[in-house]
Short mmCIF file of C-alpha atoms in Angstrom, two decimals:
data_model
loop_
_atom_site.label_atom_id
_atom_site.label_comp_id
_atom_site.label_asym_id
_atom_site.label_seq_id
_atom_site.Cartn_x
_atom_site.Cartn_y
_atom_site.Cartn_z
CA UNK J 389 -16.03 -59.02 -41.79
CA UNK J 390 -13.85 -60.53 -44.15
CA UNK J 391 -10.32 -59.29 -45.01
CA UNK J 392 -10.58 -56.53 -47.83
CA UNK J 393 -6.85 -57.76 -50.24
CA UNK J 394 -5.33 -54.57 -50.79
CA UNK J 395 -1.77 -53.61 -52.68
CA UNK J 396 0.86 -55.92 -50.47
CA UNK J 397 3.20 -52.77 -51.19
CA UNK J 398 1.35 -50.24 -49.45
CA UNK J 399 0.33 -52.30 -46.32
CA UNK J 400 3.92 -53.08 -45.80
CA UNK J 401 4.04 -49.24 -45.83
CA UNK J 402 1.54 -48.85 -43.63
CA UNK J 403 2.68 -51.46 -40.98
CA UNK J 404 6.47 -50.67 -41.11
CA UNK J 405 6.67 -47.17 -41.73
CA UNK J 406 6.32 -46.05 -38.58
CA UNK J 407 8.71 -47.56 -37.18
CA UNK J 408 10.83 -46.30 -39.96
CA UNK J 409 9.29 -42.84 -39.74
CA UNK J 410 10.77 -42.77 -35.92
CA UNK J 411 13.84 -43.72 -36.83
CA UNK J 412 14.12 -41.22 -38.89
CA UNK J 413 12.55 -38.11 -36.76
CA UNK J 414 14.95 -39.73 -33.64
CA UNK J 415 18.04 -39.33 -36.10
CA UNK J 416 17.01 -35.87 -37.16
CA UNK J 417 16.38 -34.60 -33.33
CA UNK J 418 18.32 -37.03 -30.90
CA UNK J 419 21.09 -34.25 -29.69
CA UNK J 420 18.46 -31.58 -29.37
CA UNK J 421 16.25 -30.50 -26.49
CA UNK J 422 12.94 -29.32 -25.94
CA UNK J 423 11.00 -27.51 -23.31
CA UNK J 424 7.45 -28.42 -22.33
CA UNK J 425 5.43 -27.05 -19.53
CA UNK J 426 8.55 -26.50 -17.98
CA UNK J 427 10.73 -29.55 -18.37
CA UNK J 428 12.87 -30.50 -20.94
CA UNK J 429 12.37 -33.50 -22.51
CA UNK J 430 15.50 -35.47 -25.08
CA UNK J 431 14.94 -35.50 -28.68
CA UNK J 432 14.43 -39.64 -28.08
CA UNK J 433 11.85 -38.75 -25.86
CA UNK J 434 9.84 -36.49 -28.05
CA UNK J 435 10.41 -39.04 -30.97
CA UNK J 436 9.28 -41.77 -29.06
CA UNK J 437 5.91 -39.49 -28.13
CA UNK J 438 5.46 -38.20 -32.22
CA UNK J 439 6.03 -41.88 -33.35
CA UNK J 440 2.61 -42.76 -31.37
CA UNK J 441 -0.21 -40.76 -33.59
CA UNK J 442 2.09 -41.66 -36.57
CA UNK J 443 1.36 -45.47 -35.71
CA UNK J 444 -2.00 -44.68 -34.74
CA UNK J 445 -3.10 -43.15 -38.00
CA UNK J 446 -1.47 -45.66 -39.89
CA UNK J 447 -2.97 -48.44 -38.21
CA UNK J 448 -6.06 -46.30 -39.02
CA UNK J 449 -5.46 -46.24 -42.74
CA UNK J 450 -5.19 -50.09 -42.09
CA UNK J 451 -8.27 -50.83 -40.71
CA UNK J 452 -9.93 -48.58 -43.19
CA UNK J 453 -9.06 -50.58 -46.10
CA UNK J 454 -8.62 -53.29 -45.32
CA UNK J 455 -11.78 -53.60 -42.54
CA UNK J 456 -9.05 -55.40 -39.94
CA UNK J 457 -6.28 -54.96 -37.26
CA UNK J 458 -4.73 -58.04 -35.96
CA UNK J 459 -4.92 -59.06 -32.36
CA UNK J 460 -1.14 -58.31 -32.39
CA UNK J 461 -1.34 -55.04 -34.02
CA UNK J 462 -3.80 -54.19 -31.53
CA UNK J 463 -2.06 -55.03 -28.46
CA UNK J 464 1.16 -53.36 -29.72
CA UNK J 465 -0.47 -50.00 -30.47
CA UNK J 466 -1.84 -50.54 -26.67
CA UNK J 467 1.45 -51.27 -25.46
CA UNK J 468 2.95 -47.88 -27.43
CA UNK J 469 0.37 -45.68 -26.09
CA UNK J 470 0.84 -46.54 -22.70
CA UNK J 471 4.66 -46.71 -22.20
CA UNK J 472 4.77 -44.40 -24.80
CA UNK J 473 2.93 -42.09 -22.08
CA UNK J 474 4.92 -43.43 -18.82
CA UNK J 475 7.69 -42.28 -21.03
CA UNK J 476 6.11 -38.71 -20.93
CA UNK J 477 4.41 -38.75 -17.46
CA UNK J 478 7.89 -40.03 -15.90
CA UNK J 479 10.62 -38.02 -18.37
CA UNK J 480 12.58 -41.70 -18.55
CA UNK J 481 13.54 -43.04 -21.87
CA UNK J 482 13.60 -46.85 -20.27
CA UNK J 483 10.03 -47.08 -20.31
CA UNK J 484 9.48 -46.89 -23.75
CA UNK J 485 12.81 -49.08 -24.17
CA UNK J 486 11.13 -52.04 -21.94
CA UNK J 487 8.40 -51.84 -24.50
CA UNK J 488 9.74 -53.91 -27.15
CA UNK J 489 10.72 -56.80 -24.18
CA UNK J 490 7.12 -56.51 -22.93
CA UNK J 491 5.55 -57.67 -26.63
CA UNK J 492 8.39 -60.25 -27.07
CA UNK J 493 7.41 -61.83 -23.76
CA UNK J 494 3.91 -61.29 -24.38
CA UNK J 495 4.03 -63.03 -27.32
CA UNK J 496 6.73 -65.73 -26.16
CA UNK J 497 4.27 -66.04 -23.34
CA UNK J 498 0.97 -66.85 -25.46
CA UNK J 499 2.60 -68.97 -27.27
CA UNK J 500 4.30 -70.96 -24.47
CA UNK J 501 0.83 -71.31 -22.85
CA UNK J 502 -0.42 -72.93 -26.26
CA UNK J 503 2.30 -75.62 -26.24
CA UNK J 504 1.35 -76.52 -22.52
CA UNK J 505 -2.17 -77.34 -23.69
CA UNK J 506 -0.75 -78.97 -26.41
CA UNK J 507 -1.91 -76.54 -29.11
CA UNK J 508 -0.26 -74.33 -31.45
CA UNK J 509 -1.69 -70.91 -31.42
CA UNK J 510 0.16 -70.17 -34.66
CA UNK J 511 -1.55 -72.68 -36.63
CA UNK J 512 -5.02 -71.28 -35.84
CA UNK J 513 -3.09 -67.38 -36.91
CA UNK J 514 -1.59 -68.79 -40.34
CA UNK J 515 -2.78 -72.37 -41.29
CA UNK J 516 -4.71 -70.71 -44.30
CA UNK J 517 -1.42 -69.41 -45.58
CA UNK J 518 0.72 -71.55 -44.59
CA UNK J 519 -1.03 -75.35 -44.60
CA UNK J 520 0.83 -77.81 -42.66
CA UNK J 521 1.11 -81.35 -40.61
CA UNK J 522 -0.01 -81.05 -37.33
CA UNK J 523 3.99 -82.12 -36.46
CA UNK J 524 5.55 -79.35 -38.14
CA UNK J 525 3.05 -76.31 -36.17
CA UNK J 526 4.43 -77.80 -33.07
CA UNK J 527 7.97 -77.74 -33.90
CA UNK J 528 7.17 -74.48 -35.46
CA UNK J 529 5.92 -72.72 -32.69
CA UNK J 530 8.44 -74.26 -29.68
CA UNK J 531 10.73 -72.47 -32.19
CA UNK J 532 9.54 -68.98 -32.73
CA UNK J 533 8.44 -69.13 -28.74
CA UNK J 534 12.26 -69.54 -27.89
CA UNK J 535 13.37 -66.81 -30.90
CA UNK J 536 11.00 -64.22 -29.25
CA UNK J 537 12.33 -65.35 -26.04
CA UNK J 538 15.90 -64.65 -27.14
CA UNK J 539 14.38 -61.07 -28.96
CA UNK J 540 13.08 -60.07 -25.77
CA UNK J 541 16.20 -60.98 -23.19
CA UNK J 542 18.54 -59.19 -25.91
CA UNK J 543 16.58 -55.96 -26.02
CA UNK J 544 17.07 -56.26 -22.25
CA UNK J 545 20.43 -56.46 -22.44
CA UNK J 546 21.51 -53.86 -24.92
CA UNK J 547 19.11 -51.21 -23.58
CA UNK J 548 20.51 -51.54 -20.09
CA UNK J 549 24.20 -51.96 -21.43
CA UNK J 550 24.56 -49.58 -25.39
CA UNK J 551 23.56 -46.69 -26.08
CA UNK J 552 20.03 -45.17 -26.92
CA UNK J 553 21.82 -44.86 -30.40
CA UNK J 554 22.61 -48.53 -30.84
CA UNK J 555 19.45 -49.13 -29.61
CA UNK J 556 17.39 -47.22 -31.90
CA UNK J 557 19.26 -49.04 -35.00
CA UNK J 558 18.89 -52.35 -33.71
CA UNK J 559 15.10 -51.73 -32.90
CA UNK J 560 14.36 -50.56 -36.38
CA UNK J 561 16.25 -53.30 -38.27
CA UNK J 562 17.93 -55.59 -36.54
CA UNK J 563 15.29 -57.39 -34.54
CA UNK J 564 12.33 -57.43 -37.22
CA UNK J 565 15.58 -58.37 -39.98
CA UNK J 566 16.41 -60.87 -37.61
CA UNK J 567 13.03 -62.40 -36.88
CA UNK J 568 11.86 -62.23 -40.61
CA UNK J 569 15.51 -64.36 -41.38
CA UNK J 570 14.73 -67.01 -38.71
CA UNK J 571 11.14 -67.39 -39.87
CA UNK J 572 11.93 -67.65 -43.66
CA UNK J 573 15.12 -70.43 -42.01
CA UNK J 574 12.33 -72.27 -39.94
CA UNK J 575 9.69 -72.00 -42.87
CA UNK J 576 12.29 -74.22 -45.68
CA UNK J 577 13.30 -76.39 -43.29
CA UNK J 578 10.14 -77.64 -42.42
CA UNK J 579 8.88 -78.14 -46.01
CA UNK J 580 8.88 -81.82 -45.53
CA UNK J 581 5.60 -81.09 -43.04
CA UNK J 582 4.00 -78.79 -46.03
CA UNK J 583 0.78 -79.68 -46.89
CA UNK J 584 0.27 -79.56 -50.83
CA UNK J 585 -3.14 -78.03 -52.22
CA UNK J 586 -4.82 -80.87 -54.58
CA UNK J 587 -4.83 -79.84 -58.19
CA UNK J 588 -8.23 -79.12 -59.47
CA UNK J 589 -9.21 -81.71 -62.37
CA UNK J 590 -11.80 -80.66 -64.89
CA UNK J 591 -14.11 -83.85 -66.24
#
C-alpha cells in the first residue's frame, strides 16, 4: 500500500509528541509516589509506563492516515512495550533507561552488518528522497553507524553516572537534537555525491 502524504506538521506531532508528552507528565510527577497492588512505584516509573499507550495510539493515528509504520517505528514501539514492562514487572527504572542504548545498537548494528556485505541499508530506506552516488551512501552510512554508536555508549554512560533528571532532558532533546544536527552536517557535506533530477523539456 502506498504511502498516504499527509500534513508534515501533524506527523511530526504524531511521531515526536510522545516523547514530548513524557517529558512533560515525568516533570509534573517525578518527586511523587504511587501505590499499586501494594508497591510503590517513582513518578519516572509511572511516566515511563503512561508514555507507552500514549506512543501506541499515536503510532495508531499514524498508521491510520497515513496506511504505514516504518520498520523502525515498529521495532521501537516493541522495544517500549517490553522494557517499558520489565520496568513494571521488576520496579527498576534502568530497564527502561537501557532502552534507548538497545535501539542505538540495534540500529548501529543493522547498519554495520550492511557495510560488511558491502551495502548500504540506508540507501534502500531514503534513496527516493535523498538520490545519491553510490560513493556518498557508503560514506554516509559508516557515518551515521559510528554517530548511533557514540548515541548509544553515551546514554550508557550518563544513565549509569547523572541523574534520572539529566537523563530525562537529554533523552527528550539532546540526543534526537543531536542526531538531526549531525545528519543535516553529513547531508551538505556530501552534496558533491547528490544526484540532480533531469529537468523535464517540453517539445
Amino acid at each position: 500500500m502506498a504511502e498516504k502524504q499527509i500534513n508534515p506538521v501533524l506527523k511530526q506531532v504524531l511521531e515526536l509528541g510522545p516523547t514530548l508528552a513524557f517529558f512533560l507528565i515525568y516533570v509534573k510527577i517525578k518527586d511523587e509516589t504511587y501505590l499499586f497492588g501494594g508497591t510503590e512505584y517513582s513518578g519516572f516509573i509511572v511516566a515511563a509506563l503512561v508514555f507507552i499507550p500514549i506512543l501506541l495510539i499515536s503510532m495508531a493515528i499514524l498508521w491510520k492516515l497515513t496506511g504505514k509504520l516504518s520498520r523502525m517505528q515498529v521495532f521501537t514501539a516493541f522495544m517500549v512495550i517490553f522494557f517499558g514492562g520489565l520496568t513494571a514487572y521488576f520496579n527498576d527504572e534502568r530497564f527502561f533507561k537501557m532502552k534507548t542504548t538497545i535501539v542505538y545498537g540495534f540500529m548501529a548494528g543493522i547498519l554495520g552488518v550492511g557495510l560488511l556485505r558491502g551495502q548500504s541499508y540506508l540507501q534502500y530506506v531514503m534513496e527516493e528522497f535523498l538520490p545519491m552516488e553510490r560513493e556518498g551512501w557508503m560514506i554516509f552510512t559508516k557515518r551515521v553507524t559510528g554517530m548511533f554508536v557514540v548515541l548509544a555508549v553515551a546514554n550508557e554512560v550518563i544513565w549509569r553516572t547523572q541523574t534520572t533528571d539529566l537523563w530525562v532532558k537529554l533523552e527528550t532533546f539532546a540526543f534526537p537534537a543531536a542526531l538531526f544536527v549531525f545528519l543535516w552536517v553529513q547531508i551538505v557535506g556530501l552534496q558533491k555525491y547528490l544526484i540532480e533530477e533531469p529537468e523535464n523539456t517540453q517539445d
